Structure formats: C-alpha cells, structure tokens
Amino acid sequence: MNKEQLLQQAKRIVDERRFYAEDKAEQLLTSLRENADFTTVEHQLRAAQVDLAMGTGDAKQLQKKVNQLQKKQSAFLSALGLSTSDLTPQYHCHKCGDTGYVDGKACSCLQEEIRKLIVADSNIINRNYTFANSKETDKHNLAVYKMARKVCLDGKTNMLLTGNTGSGKTYLLTACANLCMEHNLSVLFVTAYTLNTRFLDAHLSDFSSKQMILDNLLDVDVLIIDDLGTETGYKNVTAEYLFAVLNERIARGKQTFISTNLPLDLSQAKRDELAKLGKVIVTIRGRYDERMFSRLVDPNTTFVAELQGCDKRLKKN
C-alpha cells in the first residue's frame, strides 16, 4: 500500500472505533429511556442544566437542583450496575475522541494504526533484527552499518550490499526495514525469487492486473530485494522488468535496498587467472547487462558496500 492507502485504512479503523463507542452509548440510552422514571429525571436534569447555563433564576438553587437530580440519576444507574459515564461514548483514545486528529494533526492513535499496517504489509519476518540488537563487531562492517543507518534516514539514497553467504546482509537489510517503518515509511521486503515470480505473474497477466502488480512495487517508499542473483532468469522477464522497476523508482525518488552474494565485477587479470584454473565466477556485471549494472552501482544515487567475514550462521554461540 502507498501512503494514501495506508492513511485511509488506518483512518477507517479509528472511525470504526468511534462509531462503535457512539452506537453503544446510544443503544444504552434508548433502552434506559423506556423507563419512565429515568426519562423524567433526564428531562428535569437537562432543563435545570440549561437554566443554570443561561443564568435563568437563582444560580445557587439551580446548582443545588442539578446536584440532586444527578445523584438521583446516579442512584438509578447504580441499581442497574451502570454509572453516568456509561451514558456517553467511551472512546478508545481520550486525546482525539477516536477522530484520529488533534488540533489538525494526526493523533498518536492514528499513527500507531499506520505503523501496524506498515508492518503487516511489509513482509518483514523478524522485527527483532534491528541496529540496536546487532551483535556485529567487525570494524569495517560496523562502519557499513553506520552508513546504512544514515541512508535509511535520508529518504533518497539507494543501497547495494555485497558479501559472502552468511556475512549478515539479510540482517542489515531487515534492520534497515524496521528502522524505516519506525519512521512511518511503507516498506516491502522480498527475496529476488519472490520478486521474479511477481514479474512473471505480471508478464502473463492482462494490462490492469500487470499494472496493479507493478504499482505495488513502484509506490512503496522502500523496496528491499534480498539475494539478487539467485533468481531464475526468464527470457524477456527477469532483466527487463527489474530494470524497469529500478529505473522508475529512481525517477520517482523512491529508495531501493538490495543485497547480493555476487561480486560486482572482476579484473581482467583475475578472470584470466580463474580461466586457467577452469573456474567461472558469476558477477553482477556478468549476470545483468550494462544498463542494469550502471543503475545498481551509480555513485550518484546508491551507497555500495561489502560486508566482510565468513558465514556467521556456522559460528558456535
């Protein structure tokens, strides 16, 4: 969902709370007014309160009458296991009365509902993967973490993380996702495999369905793609749709964070050396065309960094 959709859905949740509270109070009053004694006291109390507010008659006597009628009403309600507070809507949020706004600004209750929707819509598996919870100790990686955090908060820079399997790329991307959501940014976290499946679905769909699939990828504030390079390459689909999405997001000023196990490129000398050994290393530059490579590593739009170290998941605790 984009920001407008998130706001509308969150506002609907808050509105439903208000409608429920008001309807519950109204139903109770309707039921109580079937009792003649309650109705008489209610009418007398309302009339006395109006006279007191308008200054009609002796103020002390009117206040005394109001107090007496309020006590009478309270006694009646108490006998039914109720209180005077039950006669008015019991709103979930006392700050805004479940309107979602205070002095023209979004209330904390509305902001909380937006955050819940962002999390539910983000596809984030682990909310505990945060910068604060990280156990990273490598100096180089800590410097990458520090810069990645800045990227999350600047709202415009893209990110490409490389590194060996298990070096912590997924953890860092998830920490970035959680941080962005804390700042009410919409986030979508997908693996390259899942993203490629969506591309294939779009390619095989009619125009309106295709547009809906792509809009979900284009409208989100932060798109996170984990393990780029592990997806199956579908002809006329994988590279073409990925380029289109990346290019359009750059044009819209939307952030895209990507991780990959593939190295960016190899020097010609390194390639020759590996060729002599009969080895072939797939690189980002080799797997995708030059246009794609330029979008992924453009220093004007993207923070590119490598996380160092061996597979952390194989280390003993």
XYZ file of C-alpha atoms in Angstrom:
317
model
C 0.000 0.000 0.000
C 1.123 3.542 -0.653
C 0.934 6.307 1.957
C -2.544 7.462 0.952
C -3.916 3.923 1.108
C -2.281 3.348 4.495
C -3.762 6.583 5.855
C -7.238 5.763 4.544
C -7.226 2.266 6.023
C -5.859 3.468 9.384
C -8.489 6.240 9.476
C -11.182 3.647 8.752
C -10.037 1.607 11.766
C -10.153 4.664 14.046
C -13.546 5.735 12.648
C -14.988 2.281 13.287
C -13.945 2.569 16.938
C -15.732 5.916 17.219
C -18.890 4.612 15.539
C -18.922 1.579 17.841
C -18.484 3.685 21.012
C -21.191 6.145 19.984
C -23.607 3.437 18.881
C -23.127 1.520 22.138
C -23.896 4.631 24.215
C -26.903 5.473 22.052
C -28.333 1.959 22.350
C -27.989 2.090 26.140
C -29.777 5.445 26.306
C -32.553 4.157 24.066
C -33.032 1.194 26.381
C -32.974 3.339 29.536
C -35.497 5.814 28.112
C -38.057 3.045 28.026
C -38.207 3.542 31.788
C -40.468 6.489 32.644
C -38.607 7.336 35.878
C -35.269 7.585 34.094
C -36.767 9.704 31.300
C -38.359 12.103 33.796
C -35.101 12.587 35.691
C -33.161 13.008 32.443
C -35.533 15.718 31.170
C -35.561 17.547 34.505
C -31.759 17.398 34.749
C -31.308 18.692 31.213
C -33.755 21.577 31.819
C -32.016 22.549 35.074
C -28.599 22.480 33.404
C -29.871 24.721 30.587
C -31.381 27.187 33.102
C -28.095 27.245 35.037
C -26.056 27.832 31.889
C -28.390 30.586 30.688
C -28.495 32.285 34.108
C -32.240 31.843 34.398
C -33.181 32.029 38.095
C -31.135 31.780 41.260
C -27.769 30.173 40.470
C -27.349 28.538 43.893
C -30.787 26.996 43.820
C -30.320 25.795 40.267
C -26.935 24.240 41.096
C -28.495 22.521 44.107
C -31.273 21.153 41.878
C -28.738 19.910 39.311
C -26.746 18.150 42.041
C -29.853 16.488 43.443
C -31.005 15.272 40.025
C -27.504 13.983 39.193
C -27.459 11.978 42.423
C -30.911 10.620 41.644
C -29.785 9.612 38.143
C -26.594 8.015 39.521
C -28.574 6.007 42.057
C -30.905 4.768 39.321
C -27.953 3.708 37.144
C -26.073 2.164 40.061
C -29.005 -0.129 40.753
C -28.547 -1.434 37.220
C -24.788 -1.850 37.599
C -24.120 1.253 35.496
C -22.612 4.693 36.001
C -23.143 8.102 34.420
C -20.010 7.586 32.302
C -21.834 4.751 30.526
C -24.263 7.327 29.083
C -21.554 8.900 26.948
C -19.353 7.215 24.306
C -16.308 5.504 25.796
C -13.714 6.316 23.175
C -10.597 4.188 22.756
C -8.429 7.320 22.534
C -9.105 10.091 25.023
C -6.838 12.513 23.169
C -8.822 12.717 19.938
C -12.113 11.021 20.796
C -11.356 8.486 18.059
C -11.376 11.125 15.332
C -7.702 10.491 14.531
C -6.703 14.148 14.779
C -5.797 16.654 17.476
C -5.564 20.328 16.503
C -5.420 19.345 12.854
C -2.518 16.938 13.338
C -2.561 13.138 13.243
C -3.126 11.737 16.726
C -0.749 9.160 18.158
C -3.518 6.533 17.889
C -3.803 7.094 14.128
C -0.031 6.994 13.746
C 0.071 3.710 15.658
C -2.516 2.159 13.333
C -0.465 3.311 10.342
C 2.623 1.676 11.846
C 0.723 -1.588 12.395
C -0.454 -1.596 8.792
C 3.050 -0.832 7.529
C 4.445 -3.789 9.481
C 1.662 -6.114 8.314
C 2.174 -5.055 4.703
C 5.977 -5.140 4.746
C 6.566 -8.911 4.642
C 9.200 -8.487 7.382
C 9.744 -11.798 9.161
C 11.838 -10.702 12.151
C 11.044 -7.467 13.988
C 13.957 -8.164 16.370
C 16.549 -7.603 13.639
C 17.433 -4.021 14.492
C 20.508 -1.851 14.661
C 20.236 -1.826 18.443
C 20.118 -5.628 18.681
C 23.005 -6.248 16.312
C 25.958 -8.269 17.603
C 28.257 -7.148 14.791
C 31.835 -6.480 15.989
C 33.877 -6.175 12.798
C 35.103 -2.574 12.429
C 34.585 -2.481 8.686
C 31.067 -3.898 8.970
C 30.211 -1.504 11.786
C 31.166 1.368 9.511
C 28.835 -0.057 6.855
C 26.066 -0.312 9.466
C 26.577 3.326 10.422
C 26.339 4.486 6.833
C 23.371 2.213 6.119
C 21.516 3.802 9.015
C 22.142 7.258 7.548
C 20.868 6.055 4.184
C 17.619 4.883 5.801
C 17.065 8.286 7.336
C 17.989 10.441 4.330
C 14.998 9.126 2.387
C 16.593 9.295 -1.059
C 19.731 7.160 -1.374
C 19.606 3.566 -2.627
C 21.754 0.769 -1.215
C 23.559 -2.265 -2.642
C 25.122 -4.688 -0.177
C 27.504 -7.410 -1.334
C 29.300 -10.093 0.611
C 29.704 -13.804 1.143
C 26.834 -16.030 2.219
C 26.143 -15.526 5.934
C 28.027 -12.227 6.204
C 24.938 -10.512 7.618
C 23.378 -8.863 4.578
C 19.841 -10.053 5.314
C 20.121 -8.966 8.954
C 21.257 -5.478 7.918
C 18.532 -5.135 5.294
C 15.935 -6.206 7.865
C 17.316 -3.711 10.385
C 17.006 -1.036 7.699
C 13.427 -2.107 7.011
C 12.485 -1.927 10.692
C 14.090 1.489 11.062
C 12.260 2.845 8.027
C 8.948 1.538 9.366
C 9.612 3.261 12.693
C 9.608 6.488 10.686
C 6.256 5.586 9.084
C 7.719 4.725 5.691
C 5.965 1.977 3.748
C 8.298 -0.978 3.167
C 8.155 -4.112 1.045
C 10.746 -6.810 1.728
C 11.025 -9.529 -0.936
C 13.575 -12.106 -1.950
C 14.821 -11.978 -5.523
C 12.984 -15.267 -6.110
C 9.649 -13.817 -4.934
C 10.181 -10.635 -6.916
C 10.940 -12.642 -10.046
C 7.726 -14.613 -9.529
C 5.793 -11.358 -9.388
C 7.463 -10.236 -12.601
C 6.398 -13.457 -14.292
C 2.835 -13.046 -12.989
C 2.776 -9.506 -14.359
C 4.143 -10.623 -17.709
C 1.419 -13.259 -18.083
C -1.428 -11.036 -16.865
C -3.740 -8.617 -18.631
C -2.871 -4.934 -18.603
C -4.839 -3.933 -15.499
C -3.518 -6.853 -13.432
C 0.010 -6.198 -14.622
C -0.271 -2.545 -13.649
C -1.556 -3.448 -10.194
C 1.376 -5.813 -9.578
C 3.928 -3.261 -10.740
C 2.276 -0.364 -8.894
C 2.746 -2.242 -5.618
C 6.474 -2.357 -6.360
C 6.682 1.232 -7.546
C 4.535 3.031 -4.955
C 6.115 1.670 -1.770
C 8.562 4.091 -0.102
C 11.295 1.482 0.366
C 11.606 -1.655 -1.754
C 14.045 -4.229 -0.345
C 15.330 -7.057 -2.532
C 17.294 -9.792 -0.784
C 19.672 -12.205 -2.566
C 19.662 -10.644 -6.014
C 21.251 -13.055 -8.463
C 19.701 -16.219 -7.013
C 16.551 -15.906 -9.126
C 15.948 -17.913 -12.299
C 16.494 -15.863 -15.415
C 13.322 -15.802 -17.511
C 13.780 -14.515 -21.040
C 12.083 -11.157 -21.662
C 11.028 -11.043 -18.000
C 13.687 -11.039 -15.276
C 16.178 -8.450 -16.512
C 13.607 -6.353 -18.384
C 11.152 -5.955 -15.512
C 13.879 -5.493 -12.911
C 15.434 -2.706 -14.953
C 12.045 -1.060 -15.484
C 11.236 -1.146 -11.749
C 14.660 0.141 -10.673
C 14.672 2.854 -13.310
C 11.171 4.056 -12.465
C 11.849 4.070 -8.729
C 14.972 6.159 -9.284
C 12.910 8.575 -11.378
C 10.308 8.818 -8.603
C 12.930 9.318 -5.903
C 11.958 6.071 -4.153
C 14.551 4.096 -2.202
C 15.588 0.568 -3.167
C 17.858 -1.564 -0.967
C 19.423 -4.695 -2.466
C 21.698 -7.483 -1.264
C 23.610 -9.995 -3.349
C 26.181 -12.748 -2.902
C 27.642 -11.933 -6.309
C 30.741 -9.736 -6.570
C 30.293 -6.561 -8.568
C 32.969 -7.370 -11.131
C 36.385 -8.968 -11.599
C 39.506 -7.514 -13.120
C 40.640 -8.991 -16.423
C 43.716 -10.396 -14.693
C 41.532 -12.193 -12.144
C 39.334 -13.582 -14.899
C 42.357 -14.903 -16.770
C 43.668 -16.488 -13.583
C 40.365 -18.241 -12.903
C 40.063 -19.338 -16.519
C 43.384 -21.136 -16.268
C 42.025 -22.997 -13.238
C 38.853 -23.849 -15.097
C 36.734 -21.741 -12.732
C 33.996 -19.275 -13.601
C 32.746 -16.661 -11.134
C 29.428 -15.039 -11.942
C 29.416 -11.314 -11.221
C 26.692 -8.690 -11.139
C 28.140 -7.139 -14.263
C 28.247 -10.515 -15.985
C 24.747 -11.641 -14.998
C 22.973 -8.418 -15.941
C 23.523 -6.047 -18.841
C 25.466 -2.800 -18.675
C 22.335 -0.660 -18.224
C 21.317 -2.637 -15.174
C 24.809 -2.591 -13.727
C 25.010 1.185 -14.077
C 21.702 1.592 -12.181
C 22.803 -0.735 -9.404
C 26.172 0.886 -8.707
C 25.590 4.525 -9.702
C 27.520 6.512 -7.047
C 25.171 9.469 -7.526
C 22.161 7.512 -6.287
C 23.462 4.433 -4.476
C 25.526 3.537 -1.432
C 27.506 0.419 -2.349
C 29.283 -1.582 0.338
C 30.621 -5.056 1.043
C 30.075 -6.846 4.331
C 33.120 -8.860 5.303
C 33.535 -12.149 7.150
C 32.627 -15.823 6.918
C 29.214 -17.381 7.435
C 28.010 -16.165 10.863
C 25.361 -18.871 10.950
C 28.068 -21.536 11.133
C 29.747 -19.985 14.153
C 29.131 -21.579 17.537
C 27.466 -19.448 20.172
